[in-house]
Short mmCIF file of C-alpha atoms in Angstrom, two decimals:
data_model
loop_
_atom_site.label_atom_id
_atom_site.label_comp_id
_atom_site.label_asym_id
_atom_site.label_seq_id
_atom_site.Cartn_x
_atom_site.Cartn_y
_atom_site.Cartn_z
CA UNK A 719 115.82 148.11 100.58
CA UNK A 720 112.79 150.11 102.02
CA UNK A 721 109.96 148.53 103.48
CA UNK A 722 107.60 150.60 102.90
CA UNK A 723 104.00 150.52 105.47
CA UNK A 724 100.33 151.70 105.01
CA UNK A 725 100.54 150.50 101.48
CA UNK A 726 99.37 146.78 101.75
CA UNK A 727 100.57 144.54 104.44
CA UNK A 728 104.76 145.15 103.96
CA UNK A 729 105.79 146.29 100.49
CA UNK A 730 109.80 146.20 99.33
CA UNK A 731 110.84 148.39 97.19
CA UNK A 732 114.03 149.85 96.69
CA UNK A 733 113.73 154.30 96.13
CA UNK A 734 117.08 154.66 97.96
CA UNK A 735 119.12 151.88 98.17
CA UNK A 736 121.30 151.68 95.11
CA UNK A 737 121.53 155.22 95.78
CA UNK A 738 123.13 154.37 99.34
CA UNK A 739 125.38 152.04 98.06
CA UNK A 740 126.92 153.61 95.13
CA UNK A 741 129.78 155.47 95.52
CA UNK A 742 130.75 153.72 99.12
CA UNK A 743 133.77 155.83 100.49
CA UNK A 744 135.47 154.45 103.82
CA UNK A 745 135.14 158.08 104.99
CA UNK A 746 137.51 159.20 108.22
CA UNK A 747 137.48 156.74 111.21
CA UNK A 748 139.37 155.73 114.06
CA UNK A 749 142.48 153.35 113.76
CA UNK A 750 142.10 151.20 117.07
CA UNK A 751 140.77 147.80 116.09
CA UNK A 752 137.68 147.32 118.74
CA UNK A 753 138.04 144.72 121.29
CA UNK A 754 136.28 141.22 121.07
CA UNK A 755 133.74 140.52 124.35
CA UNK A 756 132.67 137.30 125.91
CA UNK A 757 130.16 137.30 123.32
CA UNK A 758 130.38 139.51 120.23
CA UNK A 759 132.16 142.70 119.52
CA UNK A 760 130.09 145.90 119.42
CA UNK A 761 129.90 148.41 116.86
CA UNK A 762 128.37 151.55 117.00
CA UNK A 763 126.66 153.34 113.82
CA UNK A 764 125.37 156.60 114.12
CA UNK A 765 123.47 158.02 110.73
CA UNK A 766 122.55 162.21 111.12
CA UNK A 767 122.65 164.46 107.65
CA UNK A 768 123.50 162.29 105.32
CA UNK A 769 126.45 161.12 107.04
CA UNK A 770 127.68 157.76 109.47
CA UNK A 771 129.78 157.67 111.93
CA UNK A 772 131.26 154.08 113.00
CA UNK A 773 132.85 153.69 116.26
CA UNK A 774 135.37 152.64 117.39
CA UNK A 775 136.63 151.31 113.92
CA UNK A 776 136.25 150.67 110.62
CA UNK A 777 138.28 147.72 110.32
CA UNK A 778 136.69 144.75 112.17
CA UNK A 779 137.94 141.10 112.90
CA UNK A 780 135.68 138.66 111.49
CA UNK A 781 132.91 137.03 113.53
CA UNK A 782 129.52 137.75 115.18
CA UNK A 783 129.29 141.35 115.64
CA UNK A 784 126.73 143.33 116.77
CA UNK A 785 125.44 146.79 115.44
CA UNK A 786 124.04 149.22 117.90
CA UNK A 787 122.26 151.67 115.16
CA UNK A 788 121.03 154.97 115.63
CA UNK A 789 119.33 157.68 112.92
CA UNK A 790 118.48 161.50 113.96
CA UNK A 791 114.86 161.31 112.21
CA UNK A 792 112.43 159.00 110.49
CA UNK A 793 112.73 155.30 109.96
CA UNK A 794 115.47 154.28 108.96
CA UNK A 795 116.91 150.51 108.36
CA UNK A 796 120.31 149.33 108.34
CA UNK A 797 121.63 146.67 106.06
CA UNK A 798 124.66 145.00 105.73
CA UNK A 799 125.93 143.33 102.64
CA UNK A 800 128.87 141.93 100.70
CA UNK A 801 129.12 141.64 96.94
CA UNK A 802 130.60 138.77 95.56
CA UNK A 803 133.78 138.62 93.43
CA UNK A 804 133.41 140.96 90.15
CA UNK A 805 130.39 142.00 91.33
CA UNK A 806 130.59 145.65 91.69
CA UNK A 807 129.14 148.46 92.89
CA UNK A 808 127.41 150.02 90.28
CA UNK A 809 126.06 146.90 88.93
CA UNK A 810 124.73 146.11 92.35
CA UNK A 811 123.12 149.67 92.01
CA UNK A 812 121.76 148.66 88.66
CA UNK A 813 119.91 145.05 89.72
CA UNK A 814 118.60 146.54 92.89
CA UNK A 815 116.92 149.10 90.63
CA UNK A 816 115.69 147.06 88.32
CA UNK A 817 114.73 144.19 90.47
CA UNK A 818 113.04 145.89 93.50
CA UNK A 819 111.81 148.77 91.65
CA UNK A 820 110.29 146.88 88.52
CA UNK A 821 110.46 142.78 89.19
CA UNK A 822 112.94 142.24 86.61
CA UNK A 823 113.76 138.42 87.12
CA UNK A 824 117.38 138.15 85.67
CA UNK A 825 118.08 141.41 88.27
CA UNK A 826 116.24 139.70 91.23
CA UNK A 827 118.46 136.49 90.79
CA UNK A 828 121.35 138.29 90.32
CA UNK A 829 120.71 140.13 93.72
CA UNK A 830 119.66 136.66 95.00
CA UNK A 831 122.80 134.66 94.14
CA UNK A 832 125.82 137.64 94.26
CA UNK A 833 125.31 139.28 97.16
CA UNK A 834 125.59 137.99 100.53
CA UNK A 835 122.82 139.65 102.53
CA UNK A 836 124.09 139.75 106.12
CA UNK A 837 121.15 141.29 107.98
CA UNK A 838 119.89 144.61 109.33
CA UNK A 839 118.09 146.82 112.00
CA UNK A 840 115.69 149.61 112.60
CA UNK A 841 116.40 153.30 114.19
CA UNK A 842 112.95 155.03 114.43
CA UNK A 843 113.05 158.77 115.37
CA UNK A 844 116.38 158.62 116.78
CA UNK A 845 115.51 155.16 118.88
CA UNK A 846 118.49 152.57 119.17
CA UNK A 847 118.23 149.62 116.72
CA UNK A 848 120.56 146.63 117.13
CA UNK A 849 121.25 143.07 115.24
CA UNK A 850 124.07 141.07 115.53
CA UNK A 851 126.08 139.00 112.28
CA UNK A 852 128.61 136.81 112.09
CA UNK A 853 131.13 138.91 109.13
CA UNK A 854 132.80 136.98 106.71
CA UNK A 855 136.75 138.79 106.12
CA UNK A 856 136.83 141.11 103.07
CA UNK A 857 135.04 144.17 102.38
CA UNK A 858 131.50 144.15 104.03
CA UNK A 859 129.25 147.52 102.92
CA UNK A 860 126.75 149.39 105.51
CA UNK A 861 124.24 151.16 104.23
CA UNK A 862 121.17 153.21 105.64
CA UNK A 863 117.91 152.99 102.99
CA UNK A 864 116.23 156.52 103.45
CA UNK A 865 119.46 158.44 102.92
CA UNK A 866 122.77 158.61 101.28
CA UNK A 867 124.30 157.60 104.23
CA UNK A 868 127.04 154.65 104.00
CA UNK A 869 130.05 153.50 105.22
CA UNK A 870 132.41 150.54 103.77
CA UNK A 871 134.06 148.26 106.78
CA UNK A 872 137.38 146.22 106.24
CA UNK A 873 136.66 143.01 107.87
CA UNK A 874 140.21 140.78 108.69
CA UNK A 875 140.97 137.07 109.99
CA UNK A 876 139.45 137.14 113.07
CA UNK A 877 141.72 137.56 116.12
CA UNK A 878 139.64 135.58 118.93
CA UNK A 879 136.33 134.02 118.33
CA UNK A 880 133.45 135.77 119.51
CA UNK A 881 130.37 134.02 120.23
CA UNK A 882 126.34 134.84 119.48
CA UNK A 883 124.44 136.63 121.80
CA UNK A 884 121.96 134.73 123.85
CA UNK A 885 118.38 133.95 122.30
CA UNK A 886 115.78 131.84 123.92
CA UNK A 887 113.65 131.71 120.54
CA UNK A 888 114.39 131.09 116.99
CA UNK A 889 112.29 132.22 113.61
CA UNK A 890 113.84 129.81 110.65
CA UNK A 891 113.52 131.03 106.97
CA UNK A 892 112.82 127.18 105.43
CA UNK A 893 112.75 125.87 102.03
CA UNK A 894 109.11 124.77 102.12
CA UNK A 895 108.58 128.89 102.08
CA UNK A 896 107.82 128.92 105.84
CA UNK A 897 108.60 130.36 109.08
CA UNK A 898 109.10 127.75 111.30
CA UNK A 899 108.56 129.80 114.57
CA UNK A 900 106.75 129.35 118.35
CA UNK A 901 104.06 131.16 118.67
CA UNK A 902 105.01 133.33 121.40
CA UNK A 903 108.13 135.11 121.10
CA UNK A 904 109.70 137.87 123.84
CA UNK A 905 108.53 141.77 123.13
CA UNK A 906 111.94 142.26 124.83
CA UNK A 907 114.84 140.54 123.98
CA UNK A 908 117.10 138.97 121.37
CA UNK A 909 116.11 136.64 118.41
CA UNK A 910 117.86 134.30 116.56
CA UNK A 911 116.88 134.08 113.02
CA UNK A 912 118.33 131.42 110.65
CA UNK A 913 117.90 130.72 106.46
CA UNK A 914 117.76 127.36 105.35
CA UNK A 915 116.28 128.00 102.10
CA UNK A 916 117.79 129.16 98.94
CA UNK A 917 116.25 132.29 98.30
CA UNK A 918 117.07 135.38 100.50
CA UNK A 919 114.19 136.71 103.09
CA UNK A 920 113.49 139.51 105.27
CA UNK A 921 112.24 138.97 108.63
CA UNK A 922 108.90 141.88 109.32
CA UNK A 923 107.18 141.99 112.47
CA UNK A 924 104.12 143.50 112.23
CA UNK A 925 101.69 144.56 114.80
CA UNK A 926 98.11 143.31 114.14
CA UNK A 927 94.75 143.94 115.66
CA UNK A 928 94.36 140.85 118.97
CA UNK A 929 91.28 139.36 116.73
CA UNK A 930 93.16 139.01 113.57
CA UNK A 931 92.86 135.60 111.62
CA UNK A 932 95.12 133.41 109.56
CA UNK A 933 91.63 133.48 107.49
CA UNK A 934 91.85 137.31 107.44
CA UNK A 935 95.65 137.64 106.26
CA UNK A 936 94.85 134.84 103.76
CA UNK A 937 91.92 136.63 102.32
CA UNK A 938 93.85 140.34 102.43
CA UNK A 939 96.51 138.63 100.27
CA UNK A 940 93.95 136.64 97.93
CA UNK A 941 92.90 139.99 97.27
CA UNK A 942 95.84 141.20 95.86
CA UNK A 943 94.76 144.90 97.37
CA UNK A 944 97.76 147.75 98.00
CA UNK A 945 95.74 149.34 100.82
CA UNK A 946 96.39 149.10 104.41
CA UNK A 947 94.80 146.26 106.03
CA UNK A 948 91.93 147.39 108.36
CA UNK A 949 93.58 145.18 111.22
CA UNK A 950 97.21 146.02 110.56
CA UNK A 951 98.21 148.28 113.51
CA UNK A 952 101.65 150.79 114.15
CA UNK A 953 104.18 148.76 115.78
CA UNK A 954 107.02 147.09 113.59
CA UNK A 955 110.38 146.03 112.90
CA UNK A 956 112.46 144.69 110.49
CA UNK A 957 115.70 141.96 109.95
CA UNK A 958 117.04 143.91 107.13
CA UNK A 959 117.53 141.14 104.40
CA UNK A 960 119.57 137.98 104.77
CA UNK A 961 121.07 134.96 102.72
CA UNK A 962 120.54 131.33 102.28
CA UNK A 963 122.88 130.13 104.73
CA UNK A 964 123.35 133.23 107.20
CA UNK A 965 122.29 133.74 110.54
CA UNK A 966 121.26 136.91 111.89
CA UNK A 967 119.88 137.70 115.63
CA UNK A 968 117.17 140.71 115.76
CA UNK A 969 116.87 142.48 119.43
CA UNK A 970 112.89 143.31 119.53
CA UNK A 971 111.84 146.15 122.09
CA UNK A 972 107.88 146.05 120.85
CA UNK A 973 104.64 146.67 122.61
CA UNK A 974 102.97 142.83 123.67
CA UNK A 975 100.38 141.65 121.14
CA UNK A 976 99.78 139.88 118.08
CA UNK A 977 102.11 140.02 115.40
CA UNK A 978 102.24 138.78 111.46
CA UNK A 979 105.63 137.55 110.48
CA UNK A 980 106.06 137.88 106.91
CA UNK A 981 108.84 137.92 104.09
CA UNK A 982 108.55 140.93 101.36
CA UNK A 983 111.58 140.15 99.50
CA UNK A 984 110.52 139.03 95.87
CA UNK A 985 110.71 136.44 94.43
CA UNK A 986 113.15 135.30 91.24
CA UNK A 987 110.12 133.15 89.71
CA UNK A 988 107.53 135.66 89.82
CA UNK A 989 108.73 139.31 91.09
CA UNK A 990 105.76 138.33 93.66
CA UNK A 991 106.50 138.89 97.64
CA UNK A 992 107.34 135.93 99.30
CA UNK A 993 104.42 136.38 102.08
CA UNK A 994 102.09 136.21 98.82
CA UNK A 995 103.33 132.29 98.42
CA UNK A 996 102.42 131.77 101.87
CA UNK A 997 105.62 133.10 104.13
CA UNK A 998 103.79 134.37 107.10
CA UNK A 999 102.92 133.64 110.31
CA UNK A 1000 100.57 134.70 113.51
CA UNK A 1001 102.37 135.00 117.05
CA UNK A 1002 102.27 136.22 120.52
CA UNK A 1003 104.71 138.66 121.78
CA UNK A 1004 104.80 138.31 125.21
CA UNK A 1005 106.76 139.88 128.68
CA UNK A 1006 107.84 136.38 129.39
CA UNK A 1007 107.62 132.77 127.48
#
């Protein structure tokens, strides 16, 4: 999935992804299984031409892991997924076409009930992006959204038990179509983000003029416009999409200011973005709580 700015508040759509995904190949890696920390393992992604470059392996223990992602040029997100049984590839490829690219609903609930979304990160112009998972054991794909760049990870029984990293806030996905977030969140620092709802979400934090409104956003969405909002500023970052169920944790290194939380992912009734049924929120990002 891209998310796409400058064309309304956050819009998802999907020019690359199916692309990304298609044709996953495990690619040459090394054979040493990475050691499990106090907290979670680490795994390092590098994306550059087209290509990614996992390190130390490709075949994981199960557990919280965390992705330290990094792409040569231009935004870049990375999302992690795993299909469901008999689910493949190339009908994956098909639904996220169809769904993302012209709101077909059958597609959009496919992609919402056979796919485990697990989550995602940001590189910007070669910056390091990092979010941490908990894997489930079988085959879990990686995929970068603004190239052909992929990778396919073999995730076994877990050896030890890892733990999360430490997160003094939480943003929860609920069923009411809600964050359910404090208002002032760390511009530095990890965040936990949970789904208790049954759809899947994606977590954007976007930067937003100091005087901005909940009347404001209400009114930009009321009307329905595809511009850039006049009060929408640069700074963002997204969670990469996760599942009913999942937890993710999203390490923000953002300038302090007001931010909209919103979900773009669409939804299975309607094809409409979820911040258009009211899944947004204003907060604070502050240097400390």
């Amino acid at each position: 999935m891209i998310i796409k700015r400058g064309r309304g508040l956050a819009t998802a759509t999907v020019a690359t992804a199916a692309v990304a995904v298609a044709g996953v190949v495990t690619g040459p890696g090394a054979t040493a299984r990475p050691a499990v920390t106090g907290t979670a393992l680490v795994v390092t992604v590098n994306q550059a031409h087209g290509q990614m470059v996992i390190t130390p392996s490709r075949t994981i223990p199960a557990g919280w892991v965390t992705f330290n992602y990094s792409a040569h040029k231009n935004d870049h997100t990375l999302q992690a997924v795993q299909l469901h049984s008999s689910y493949t590839v190339a009908q994956f490829e098909k639904d996220v076409r169809a769904g993302l690219e012209k709101s077909n609903l059958n597609a959009i609930h496919r992609l919402d009930n056979r796919v485990t979304w697990l989550g995602g990160t940001e590189s910007r112009f070669g910056k390091l992006g990092r979010f941490t998972a908990k894997l489930p054991t079988g085959t879990v794909y990686l995929f970068d959204t603004e190239s052909n760049a992929r990778a396919k990870l073999t995730v076994t029984s877990p050896a030890s038990t890892g733990a999360a990293r430490y997160a003094q806030r939480t943003v929860t996905a609920t069923k009411s179509m809600h964050w359910h977030s404090p208002t002032r969140l760390l511009e530095i620092g990890w965040l936990n983000i949970r789904n208790t709802s049954h759809q899947p979400h994606v977590l954007v934090v976007q930067r937003v003029d100091p005087d901005t409104t909940a009347a404001m956003v209400r009114a930009f969405i009321k009307s329905g416009s595809h511009h850039k909002p006049s009060w929408q500023r640069h700074s963002t970052v997204s969670s990469g999409v996760f599942s009913p169920g999942t937890k993710t944790q999203l390490h923000l290194r953002l300038p302090r200011g007001k931010y909209l939380l919103l979900c773009c992912w669409p939804s299975k009734k309607t094809g409409m973005p979820h911040y258009t049924m009211g899944m947004w929120k204003l907060v604070h990002l502050r240097r400390h709580l």
